[in-house]
PDB file as gemmi writes it, atoms N, CA and C in Angstrom:
CRYST1    1.000    1.000    1.000  90.00  90.00  90.00 P 1                      
ATOM      1  N   MET A   1      19.981  53.232  37.494  1.00  0.00           N  
ATOM      2  CA  MET A   1      19.459  53.222  35.366  1.00  0.00           C  
ATOM      3  C   MET A   1      19.449  55.231  35.227  1.00  0.00           C  
ATOM      4  N   LEU A   2      18.867  55.265  36.011  1.00  0.00           N  
ATOM      5  CA  LEU A   2      19.429  56.951  35.994  1.00  0.00           C  
ATOM      6  C   LEU A   2      20.284  57.739  36.535  1.00  0.00           C  
ATOM      7  N   GLU A   3      20.555  58.853  36.133  1.00  0.00           N  
ATOM      8  CA  GLU A   3      21.521  59.880  36.176  1.00  0.00           C  
ATOM      9  C   GLU A   3      21.644  60.449  37.108  1.00  0.00           C  
ATOM     10  N   PRO A   4      21.910  60.652  38.526  1.00  0.00           N  
ATOM     11  CA  PRO A   4      21.427  61.496  39.140  1.00  0.00           C  
ATOM     12  C   PRO A   4      22.278  62.773  38.748  1.00  0.00           C  
ATOM     13  N   VAL A   5      21.129  64.265  39.467  1.00  0.00           N  
ATOM     14  CA  VAL A   5      21.989  65.006  38.681  1.00  0.00           C  
ATOM     15  C   VAL A   5      23.140  65.692  40.398  1.00  0.00           C  
ATOM     16  N   SER A   6      24.377  65.868  40.312  1.00  0.00           N  
ATOM     17  CA  SER A   6      25.043  66.327  41.477  1.00  0.00           C  
ATOM     18  C   SER A   6      24.366  67.146  41.923  1.00  0.00           C  
ATOM     19  N   ALA A   7      24.309  67.690  42.969  1.00  0.00           N  
ATOM     20  CA  ALA A   7      24.685  68.872  44.169  1.00  0.00           C  
ATOM     21  C   ALA A   7      25.217  70.397  43.860  1.00  0.00           C  
ATOM     22  N   GLY A   8      26.329  70.554  42.692  1.00  0.00           N  
ATOM     23  CA  GLY A   8      26.358  71.245  42.452  1.00  0.00           C  
ATOM     24  C   GLY A   8      27.265  71.349  41.820  1.00  0.00           C  
ATOM     25  N   SER A   9      26.843  70.570  40.250  1.00  0.00           N  
ATOM     26  CA  SER A   9      26.797  70.843  39.105  1.00  0.00           C  
ATOM     27  C   SER A   9      25.911  72.568  38.405  1.00  0.00           C  
ATOM     28  N   SER A  10      26.466  72.850  37.562  1.00  0.00           N  
ATOM     29  CA  SER A  10      26.371  73.813  37.133  1.00  0.00           C  
ATOM     30  C   SER A  10      25.139  73.601  36.433  1.00  0.00           C  
ATOM     31  N   GLU A  11      23.376  74.324  35.812  1.00  0.00           N  
ATOM     32  CA  GLU A  11      22.633  74.245  35.202  1.00  0.00           C  
ATOM     33  C   GLU A  11      23.092  73.608  33.716  1.00  0.00           C  
ATOM     34  N   ASP A  12      24.138  73.982  32.827  1.00  0.00           N  
ATOM     35  CA  ASP A  12      24.284  73.109  31.846  1.00  0.00           C  
ATOM     36  C   ASP A  12      24.443  72.102  32.029  1.00  0.00           C  
ATOM     37  N   GLU A  13      25.695  71.733  32.869  1.00  0.00           N  
ATOM     38  CA  GLU A  13      25.337  69.956  33.587  1.00  0.00           C  
ATOM     39  C   GLU A  13      24.060  69.659  34.040  1.00  0.00           C  
ATOM     40  N   ALA A  14      23.359  69.560  34.959  1.00  0.00           N  
ATOM     41  CA  ALA A  14      22.110  69.371  34.876  1.00  0.00           C  
ATOM     42  C   ALA A  14      21.242  69.490  33.731  1.00  0.00           C  
ATOM     43  N   ALA A  15      21.433  69.683  32.871  1.00  0.00           N  
ATOM     44  CA  ALA A  15      21.017  69.820  31.886  1.00  0.00           C  
ATOM     45  C   ALA A  15      21.204  68.283  30.460  1.00  0.00           C  
ATOM     46  N   GLU A  16      22.306  69.091  30.325  1.00  0.00           N  
ATOM     47  CA  GLU A  16      23.136  67.356  30.480  1.00  0.00           C  
ATOM     48  C   GLU A  16      22.532  66.133  29.790  1.00  0.00           C  
ATOM     49  N   VAL A  17      22.264  66.284  31.985  1.00  0.00           N  
ATOM     50  CA  VAL A  17      22.115  65.143  32.356  1.00  0.00           C  
ATOM     51  C   VAL A  17      20.846  64.994  32.328  1.00  0.00           C  
ATOM     52  N   ASP A  18      20.375  65.325  32.157  1.00  0.00           N  
ATOM     53  CA  ASP A  18      18.582  65.312  31.900  1.00  0.00           C  
ATOM     54  C   ASP A  18      18.304  65.122  30.782  1.00  0.00           C  
ATOM     55  N   TYR A  19      18.845  65.556  29.767  1.00  0.00           N  
ATOM     56  CA  TYR A  19      19.221  64.685  28.550  1.00  0.00           C  
ATOM     57  C   TYR A  19      19.479  63.623  28.472  1.00  0.00           C  
ATOM     58  N   ARG A  20      20.297  63.134  28.936  1.00  0.00           N  
ATOM     59  CA  ARG A  20      20.399  61.938  28.677  1.00  0.00           C  
ATOM     60  C   ARG A  20      19.760  60.849  28.969  1.00  0.00           C  
ATOM     61  N   ASN A  21      19.025  61.103  30.602  1.00  0.00           N  
ATOM     62  CA  ASN A  21      18.449  60.321  31.083  1.00  0.00           C  
ATOM     63  C   ASN A  21      16.697  60.132  30.460  1.00  0.00           C  
ATOM     64  N   ALA A  22      16.296  61.619  29.647  1.00  0.00           N  
ATOM     65  CA  ALA A  22      14.691  61.616  28.917  1.00  0.00           C  
ATOM     66  C   ALA A  22      16.008  60.566  27.478  1.00  0.00           C  
ATOM     67  N   LEU A  23      16.400  60.611  26.725  1.00  0.00           N  
ATOM     68  CA  LEU A  23      17.386  59.561  25.800  1.00  0.00           C  
ATOM     69  C   LEU A  23      17.173  58.443  26.675  1.00  0.00           C  
ATOM     70  N   TRP A  24      18.024  57.555  27.070  1.00  0.00           N  
ATOM     71  CA  TRP A  24      17.802  56.790  28.480  1.00  0.00           C  
ATOM     72  C   TRP A  24      16.565  56.130  28.447  1.00  0.00           C  
ATOM     73  N   LEU A  25      15.806  57.144  29.095  1.00  0.00           N  
ATOM     74  CA  LEU A  25      13.945  57.104  29.563  1.00  0.00           C  
ATOM     75  C   LEU A  25      12.662  56.538  27.694  1.00  0.00           C  
ATOM     76  N   ARG A  26      13.788  57.318  26.555  1.00  0.00           N  
ATOM     77  CA  ARG A  26      13.158  57.052  25.194  1.00  0.00           C  
ATOM     78  C   ARG A  26      13.699  55.900  24.785  1.00  0.00           C  
ATOM     79  N   SER A  27      14.489  54.943  25.054  1.00  0.00           N  
ATOM     80  CA  SER A  27      15.612  53.932  24.230  1.00  0.00           C  
ATOM     81  C   SER A  27      15.109  53.120  25.037  1.00  0.00           C  
ATOM     82  N   TYR A  28      14.652  52.489  25.950  1.00  0.00           N  
ATOM     83  CA  TYR A  28      14.061  51.571  27.259  1.00  0.00           C  
ATOM     84  C   TYR A  28      13.609  51.363  28.044  1.00  0.00           C  
ATOM     85  N   MET A  29      12.201  52.837  27.309  1.00  0.00           N  
ATOM     86  CA  MET A  29      11.060  51.757  28.836  1.00  0.00           C  
ATOM     87  C   MET A  29      10.625  51.661  27.647  1.00  0.00           C  
ATOM     88  N   ASP A  30      10.251  51.310  26.431  1.00  0.00           N  
ATOM     89  CA  ASP A  30       8.800  50.256  25.437  1.00  0.00           C  
ATOM     90  C   ASP A  30       9.307  49.190  25.975  1.00  0.00           C  
ATOM     91  N   MET A  31       9.941  48.404  25.428  1.00  0.00           N  
ATOM     92  CA  MET A  31      10.374  47.032  27.287  1.00  0.00           C  
ATOM     93  C   MET A  31       9.274  47.220  28.280  1.00  0.00           C  
ATOM     94  N   TYR A  32       9.412  48.273  29.393  1.00  0.00           N  
ATOM     95  CA  TYR A  32       8.643  48.101  30.178  1.00  0.00           C  
ATOM     96  C   TYR A  32       7.546  48.422  30.517  1.00  0.00           C  
ATOM     97  N   ILE A  33       6.541  49.445  29.699  1.00  0.00           N  
ATOM     98  CA  ILE A  33       5.241  49.636  28.829  1.00  0.00           C  
ATOM     99  C   ILE A  33       4.862  48.147  28.277  1.00  0.00           C  
ATOM    100  N   LEU A  34       5.648  47.450  27.828  1.00  0.00           N  
ATOM    101  CA  LEU A  34       5.263  46.249  27.333  1.00  0.00           C  
ATOM    102  C   LEU A  34       4.794  45.490  28.702  1.00  0.00           C  
ATOM    103  N   ARG A  35       6.196  45.361  29.708  1.00  0.00           N  
ATOM    104  CA  ARG A  35       5.677  44.294  30.468  1.00  0.00           C  
ATOM    105  C   ARG A  35       4.392  44.767  31.116  1.00  0.00           C  
ATOM    106  N   TRP A  36       4.438  46.361  31.727  1.00  0.00           N  
ATOM    107  CA  TRP A  36       3.519  46.361  32.643  1.00  0.00           C  
ATOM    108  C   TRP A  36       1.794  46.190  32.074  1.00  0.00           C  
ATOM    109  N   ALA A  37       1.774  46.073  30.894  1.00  0.00           N  
ATOM    110  CA  ALA A  37       0.761  45.142  29.484  1.00  0.00           C  
ATOM    111  C   ALA A  37       0.191  44.534  29.233  1.00  0.00           C  
ATOM    112  N   CYS A  38       1.469  43.024  29.518  1.00  0.00           N  
ATOM    113  CA  CYS A  38       1.899  42.257  29.237  1.00  0.00           C  
ATOM    114  C   CYS A  38       0.192  42.320  31.140  1.00  0.00           C  
ATOM    115  N   LEU A  39       1.233  42.468  32.408  1.00  0.00           N  
ATOM    116  CA  LEU A  39       0.709  42.278  33.740  1.00  0.00           C  
ATOM    117  C   LEU A  39      -0.626  42.442  33.670  1.00  0.00           C  
ATOM    118  N   TRP A  40      -1.200  43.381  33.683  1.00  0.00           N  
ATOM    119  CA  TRP A  40      -2.975  43.364  32.709  1.00  0.00           C  
ATOM    120  C   TRP A  40      -3.357  42.754  33.318  1.00  0.00           C  
ATOM    121  N   LEU A  41      -2.606  42.903  31.297  1.00  0.00           N  
ATOM    122  CA  LEU A  41      -3.284  41.402  30.777  1.00  0.00           C  
ATOM    123  C   LEU A  41      -3.284  40.235  30.891  1.00  0.00           C  
ATOM    124  N   GLY A  42      -2.996  40.417  31.333  1.00  0.00           N  
ATOM    125  CA  GLY A  42      -2.865  38.704  31.738  1.00  0.00           C  
ATOM    126  C   GLY A  42      -3.606  38.992  33.330  1.00  0.00           C  
ATOM    127  N   LEU A  43      -3.179  39.501  34.203  1.00  0.00           N  
ATOM    128  CA  LEU A  43      -4.020  39.242  35.469  1.00  0.00           C  
ATOM    129  C   LEU A  43      -6.252  39.468  34.977  1.00  0.00           C  
ATOM    130  N   LEU A  44      -6.013  40.158  34.005  1.00  0.00           N  
ATOM    131  CA  LEU A  44      -7.775  40.553  33.667  1.00  0.00           C  
ATOM    132  C   LEU A  44      -7.686  39.381  32.693  1.00  0.00           C  
ATOM    133  N   ALA A  45      -7.263  38.605  32.605  1.00  0.00           N  
ATOM    134  CA  ALA A  45      -7.903  36.882  32.238  1.00  0.00           C  
ATOM    135  C   ALA A  45      -7.959  36.612  32.754  1.00  0.00           C  
ATOM    136  N   LEU A  46      -6.896  35.810  33.693  1.00  0.00           N  
ATOM    137  CA  LEU A  46      -6.687  35.972  35.259  1.00  0.00           C  
ATOM    138  C   LEU A  46      -8.244  35.928  35.757  1.00  0.00           C  
ATOM    139  N   ALA A  47      -8.611  37.281  36.286  1.00  0.00           N  
ATOM    140  CA  ALA A  47      -9.974  37.538  36.601  1.00  0.00           C  
ATOM    141  C   ALA A  47     -11.547  37.474  35.700  1.00  0.00           C  
ATOM    142  N   ILE A  48     -10.890  37.339  34.567  1.00  0.00           N  
ATOM    143  CA  ILE A  48     -12.282  36.539  33.989  1.00  0.00           C  
ATOM    144  C   ILE A  48     -12.211  34.883  34.460  1.00  0.00           C  
ATOM    145  N   LEU A  49     -11.744  34.196  34.280  1.00  0.00           N  
ATOM    146  CA  LEU A  49     -11.555  32.814  33.989  1.00  0.00           C  
ATOM    147  C   LEU A  49     -11.876  32.115  35.588  1.00  0.00           C  
ATOM    148  N   VAL A  50     -11.190  33.371  36.696  1.00  0.00           N  
ATOM    149  CA  VAL A  50     -11.318  32.730  37.924  1.00  0.00           C  
ATOM    150  C   VAL A  50     -12.724  32.951  38.178  1.00  0.00           C  
ATOM    151  N   HIS A  51     -13.759  34.383  37.164  1.00  0.00           N  
ATOM    152  CA  HIS A  51     -15.105  34.288  37.085  1.00  0.00           C  
ATOM    153  C   HIS A  51     -15.587  33.733  36.905  1.00  0.00           C  
ATOM    154  N   SER A  52     -14.951  32.815  35.718  1.00  0.00           N  
ATOM    155  CA  SER A  52     -16.012  31.802  35.074  1.00  0.00           C  
ATOM    156  C   SER A  52     -15.511  30.612  35.049  1.00  0.00           C  
ATOM    157  N   TYR A  53     -15.135  30.179  35.959  1.00  0.00           N  
ATOM    158  CA  TYR A  53     -15.131  28.654  37.027  1.00  0.00           C  
ATOM    159  C   TYR A  53     -15.587  29.250  38.261  1.00  0.00           C  
ATOM    160  N   GLU A  54     -16.359  30.542  38.712  1.00  0.00           N  
ATOM    161  CA  GLU A  54     -16.135  30.658  40.975  1.00  0.00           C  
ATOM    162  C   GLU A  54     -15.870  29.527  41.528  1.00  0.00           C  
ATOM    163  N   PHE A  55     -14.396  29.858  41.242  1.00  0.00           N  
ATOM    164  CA  PHE A  55     -13.210  30.299  41.919  1.00  0.00           C  
ATOM    165  C   PHE A  55     -14.099  31.089  43.154  1.00  0.00           C  
ATOM    166  N   PRO A  56     -13.000  30.808  44.197  1.00  0.00           N  
ATOM    167  CA  PRO A  56     -13.368  31.909  45.352  1.00  0.00           C  
ATOM    168  C   PRO A  56     -13.783  33.370  45.597  1.00  0.00           C  
ATOM    169  N   GLY A  57     -14.345  33.944  45.461  1.00  0.00           N  
ATOM    170  CA  GLY A  57     -14.304  35.890  45.923  1.00  0.00           C  
ATOM    171  C   GLY A  57     -13.270  36.361  46.138  1.00  0.00           C  
ATOM    172  N   ILE A  58     -12.193  35.717  47.125  1.00  0.00           N  
ATOM    173  CA  ILE A  58     -10.856  36.152  47.585  1.00  0.00           C  
ATOM    174  C   ILE A  58     -10.084  36.412  45.741  1.00  0.00           C  
ATOM    175  N   LEU A  59     -10.077  35.332  45.201  1.00  0.00           N  
ATOM    176  CA  LEU A  59      -9.492  35.101  43.929  1.00  0.00           C  
ATOM    177  C   LEU A  59      -9.395  36.328  42.885  1.00  0.00           C  
ATOM    178  N   LEU A  60     -11.110  36.227  43.184  1.00  0.00           N  
ATOM    179  CA  LEU A  60     -11.492  37.297  41.650  1.00  0.00           C  
ATOM    180  C   LEU A  60     -10.987  38.755  42.709  1.00  0.00           C  
ATOM    181  N   MET A  61     -10.991  38.855  43.640  1.00  0.00           N  
ATOM    182  CA  MET A  61     -10.925  40.209  43.850  1.00  0.00           C  
ATOM    183  C   MET A  61      -9.650  40.488  44.079  1.00  0.00           C  
ATOM    184  N   ALA A  62      -8.314  39.680  44.296  1.00  0.00           N  
ATOM    185  CA  ALA A  62      -6.936  39.890  44.305  1.00  0.00           C  
ATOM    186  C   ALA A  62      -6.909  39.897  42.703  1.00  0.00           C  
ATOM    187  N   ALA A  63      -7.035  38.822  42.202  1.00  0.00           N  
ATOM    188  CA  ALA A  63      -6.675  39.859  40.588  1.00  0.00           C  
ATOM    189  C   ALA A  63      -7.191  41.003  39.573  1.00  0.00           C  
ATOM    190  N   LEU A  64      -8.439  41.414  39.722  1.00  0.00           N  
ATOM    191  CA  LEU A  64      -9.283  42.580  39.662  1.00  0.00           C  
ATOM    192  C   LEU A  64      -8.357  43.297  40.705  1.00  0.00           C  
ATOM    193  N   THR A  65      -8.042  43.771  41.083  1.00  0.00           N  
ATOM    194  CA  THR A  65      -7.079  44.368  42.554  1.00  0.00           C  
ATOM    195  C   THR A  65      -5.497  44.348  41.387  1.00  0.00           C  
ATOM    196  N   GLY A  66      -5.335  43.064  41.553  1.00  0.00           N  
ATOM    197  CA  GLY A  66      -3.174  43.227  40.728  1.00  0.00           C  
ATOM    198  C   GLY A  66      -4.393  44.251  38.999  1.00  0.00           C  
ATOM    199  N   ALA A  67      -5.107  43.627  38.610  1.00  0.00           N  
ATOM    200  CA  ALA A  67      -5.708  43.894  37.321  1.00  0.00           C  
ATOM    201  C   ALA A  67      -5.855  46.140  37.383  1.00  0.00           C  
ATOM    202  N   VAL A  68      -6.367  46.237  38.434  1.00  0.00           N  
ATOM    203  CA  VAL A  68      -6.346  47.731  38.538  1.00  0.00           C  
ATOM    204  C   VAL A  68      -4.904  47.806  38.333  1.00  0.00           C  
ATOM    205  N   PHE A  69      -3.530  47.279  39.573  1.00  0.00           N  
ATOM    206  CA  PHE A  69      -2.689  48.137  39.272  1.00  0.00           C  
ATOM    207  C   PHE A  69      -1.376  47.614  38.773  1.00  0.00           C  
ATOM    208  N   GLY A  70      -1.165  46.859  37.705  1.00  0.00           N  
ATOM    209  CA  GLY A  70      -1.078  46.981  36.866  1.00  0.00           C  
ATOM    210  C   GLY A  70      -2.149  47.626  35.170  1.00  0.00           C  
ATOM    211  N   PHE A  71      -2.686  47.801  35.440  1.00  0.00           N  
ATOM    212  CA  PHE A  71      -3.048  49.557  34.461  1.00  0.00           C  
ATOM    213  C   PHE A  71      -1.908  50.668  35.071  1.00  0.00           C  
ATOM    214  N   ALA A  72      -2.820  50.848  35.956  1.00  0.00           N  
ATOM    215  CA  ALA A  72      -2.135  51.808  36.592  1.00  0.00           C  
ATOM    216  C   ALA A  72      -0.294  52.033  36.367  1.00  0.00           C  
ATOM    217  N   GLY A  73       0.271  51.051  36.641  1.00  0.00           N  
ATOM    218  CA  GLY A  73       1.535  51.232  36.204  1.00  0.00           C  
ATOM    219  C   GLY A  73       1.512  51.248  35.086  1.00  0.00           C  
ATOM    220  N   MET A  74       0.942  50.875  34.341  1.00  0.00           N  
ATOM    221  CA  MET A  74       1.150  50.808  32.759  1.00  0.00           C  
ATOM    222  C   MET A  74       0.922  52.310  32.077  1.00  0.00           C  
ATOM    223  N   VAL A  75       0.317  53.127  33.280  1.00  0.00           N  
ATOM    224  CA  VAL A  75      -0.701  54.538  32.368  1.00  0.00           C  
ATOM    225  C   VAL A  75       1.122  54.922  33.015  1.00  0.00           C  
ATOM    226  N   ASN A  76       2.030  55.410  34.103  1.00  0.00           N  
ATOM    227  CA  ASN A  76       2.418  55.733  34.526  1.00  0.00           C  
ATOM    228  C   ASN A  76       3.702  55.045  33.689  1.00  0.00           C  
ATOM    229  N   MET A  77       3.951  54.507  33.258  1.00  0.00           N  
ATOM    230  CA  MET A  77       5.185  54.209  31.709  1.00  0.00           C  
ATOM    231  C   MET A  77       4.945  54.917  31.087  1.00  0.00           C  
ATOM    232  N   ILE A  78       3.415  55.147  30.144  1.00  0.00           N  
ATOM    233  CA  ILE A  78       3.568  55.456  29.564  1.00  0.00           C  
ATOM    234  C   ILE A  78       3.760  57.198  29.424  1.00  0.00           C  
ATOM    235  N   ALA A  79       2.505  57.426  30.556  1.00  0.00           N  
ATOM    236  CA  ALA A  79       3.093  59.308  31.283  1.00  0.00           C  
ATOM    237  C   ALA A  79       4.555  59.598  30.994  1.00  0.00           C  
ATOM    238  N   MET A  80       5.596  58.847  31.979  1.00  0.00           N  
ATOM    239  CA  MET A  80       6.828  59.085  31.842  1.00  0.00           C  
ATOM    240  C   MET A  80       7.714  58.396  29.803  1.00  0.00           C  
ATOM    241  N   TYR A  81       7.535  57.819  29.489  1.00  0.00           N  
ATOM    242  CA  TYR A  81       7.747  57.724  28.970  1.00  0.00           C  
ATOM    243  C   TYR A  81       7.275  59.220  27.603  1.00  0.00           C  
ATOM    244  N   ARG A  82       6.485  59.378  27.210  1.00  0.00           N  
ATOM    245  CA  ARG A  82       5.577  60.512  26.511  1.00  0.00           C  
ATOM    246  C   ARG A  82       6.766  62.370  27.197  1.00  0.00           C  
ATOM    247  N   ARG A  83       6.846  61.475  28.784  1.00  0.00           N  
ATOM    248  CA  ARG A  83       7.263  63.511  28.953  1.00  0.00           C  
ATOM    249  C   ARG A  83       9.123  63.255  28.257  1.00  0.00           C  
ATOM    250  N   ALA A  84       9.306  62.065  27.876  1.00  0.00           N  
ATOM    251  CA  ALA A  84      10.440  61.140  28.455  1.00  0.00           C  
ATOM    252  C   ALA A  84      11.210  62.054  26.164  1.00  0.00           C  
ATOM    253  N   ALA A  85       9.710  61.642  25.676  1.00  0.00           N  
ATOM    254  CA  ALA A  85      10.555  61.801  24.398  1.00  0.00           C  
ATOM    255  C   ALA A  85       9.992  63.321  24.279  1.00  0.00           C  
ATOM    256  N   LYS A  86       9.354  64.042  25.128  1.00  0.00           N  
ATOM    257  CA  LYS A  86       9.364  65.691  24.403  1.00  0.00           C  
ATOM    258  C   LYS A  86       9.905  66.062  24.467  1.00  0.00           C  
ATOM    259  N   VAL A  87      11.556  66.271  25.905  1.00  0.00           N  
ATOM    260  CA  VAL A  87      12.071  66.890  26.226  1.00  0.00           C  
ATOM    261  C   VAL A  87      13.221  66.705  25.352  1.00  0.00           C  
ATOM    262  N   VAL A  88      13.462  64.960  24.466  1.00  0.00           N  
ATOM    263  CA  VAL A  88      14.232  64.945  23.114  1.00  0.00           C  
ATOM    264  C   VAL A  88      13.641  65.533  22.543  1.00  0.00           C  
ATOM    265  N   ARG A  89      12.946  66.168  22.332  1.00  0.00           N  
ATOM    266  CA  ARG A  89      12.048  65.979  21.220  1.00  0.00           C  
ATOM    267  C   ARG A  89      12.092  68.147  20.861  1.00  0.00           C  
ATOM    268  N   ASP A  90      12.362  68.942  21.938  1.00  0.00           N  
ATOM    269  CA  ASP A  90      12.373  70.204  22.456  1.00  0.00           C  
ATOM    270  C   ASP A  90      13.625  70.430  22.310  1.00  0.00           C  
ATOM    271  N   ARG A  91      14.791  68.855  22.750  1.00  0.00           N  
ATOM    272  CA  ARG A  91      16.166  69.390  22.973  1.00  0.00           C  
ATOM    273  C   ARG A  91      16.511  69.218  21.475  1.00  0.00           C  
ATOM    274  N   ILE A  92      15.844  69.177  20.605  1.00  0.00           N  
ATOM    275  CA  ILE A  92      16.179  68.611  18.736  1.00  0.00           C  
ATOM    276  C   ILE A  92      15.972  69.356  18.282  1.00  0.00           C  
ATOM    277  N   ALA A  93      14.294  70.709  18.430  1.00  0.00           N  
ATOM    278  CA  ALA A  93      13.920  71.118  18.408  1.00  0.00           C  
ATOM    279  C   ALA A  93      14.965  72.422  18.377  1.00  0.00           C  
ATOM    280  N   ALA A  94      15.598  72.594  19.131  1.00  0.00           N  
ATOM    281  CA  ALA A  94      16.131  73.809  19.858  1.00  0.00           C  
ATOM    282  C   ALA A  94      17.755  74.301  19.289  1.00  0.00           C  
ATOM    283  N   ASP A  95      17.892  73.220  18.850  1.00  0.00           N  
ATOM    284  CA  ASP A  95      18.747  72.826  17.367  1.00  0.00           C  
ATOM    285  C   ASP A  95      19.792  72.712  18.622  1.00  0.00           C  
ATOM    286  N   ARG A  96      19.680  71.883  19.699  1.00  0.00           N  
ATOM    287  CA  ARG A  96      21.175  72.256  21.140  1.00  0.00           C  
ATOM    288  C   ARG A  96      22.165  70.981  20.790  1.00  0.00           C  
ATOM    289  N   ARG A  97      21.602  69.918  20.066  1.00  0.00           N  
ATOM    290  CA  ARG A  97      21.131  68.949  19.003  1.00  0.00           C  
ATOM    291  C   ARG A  97      21.127  67.807  17.815  1.00  0.00           C  
ATOM    292  N   PRO A  98      22.082  68.044  17.753  1.00  0.00           N  
ATOM    293  CA  PRO A  98      21.936  67.033  16.048  1.00  0.00           C  
ATOM    294  C   PRO A  98      21.007  65.935  16.525  1.00  0.00           C  
ATOM    295  N   PRO A  99      19.942  65.360  15.387  1.00  0.00           N  
ATOM    296  CA  PRO A  99      19.094  64.705  15.981  1.00  0.00           C  
ATOM    297  C   PRO A  99      20.475  63.045  15.254  1.00  0.00           C  
TER     298      PRO A  99                                                      
END                                                                             
């Protein structure tokens, strides 16, 4: 989905590719963040239910482990979105591209 920067590209071409990638990330990352948030909340709810109804401990550990990884994935997606938004904002502020 993201466009790779070719090895023989100039600095301006690489900057254009980076800008297009940042625009794509800024436009579509909200759905990925929402997916990771739903995964995290679902696994957290599962962990609470497993703990409440006294299922085997391995299910609780699996749900908690999944919730931790879901939270880490969500934080990673938010950080990626913020970096992409900063690139786009900086480019617009530098007046190199009309808003």
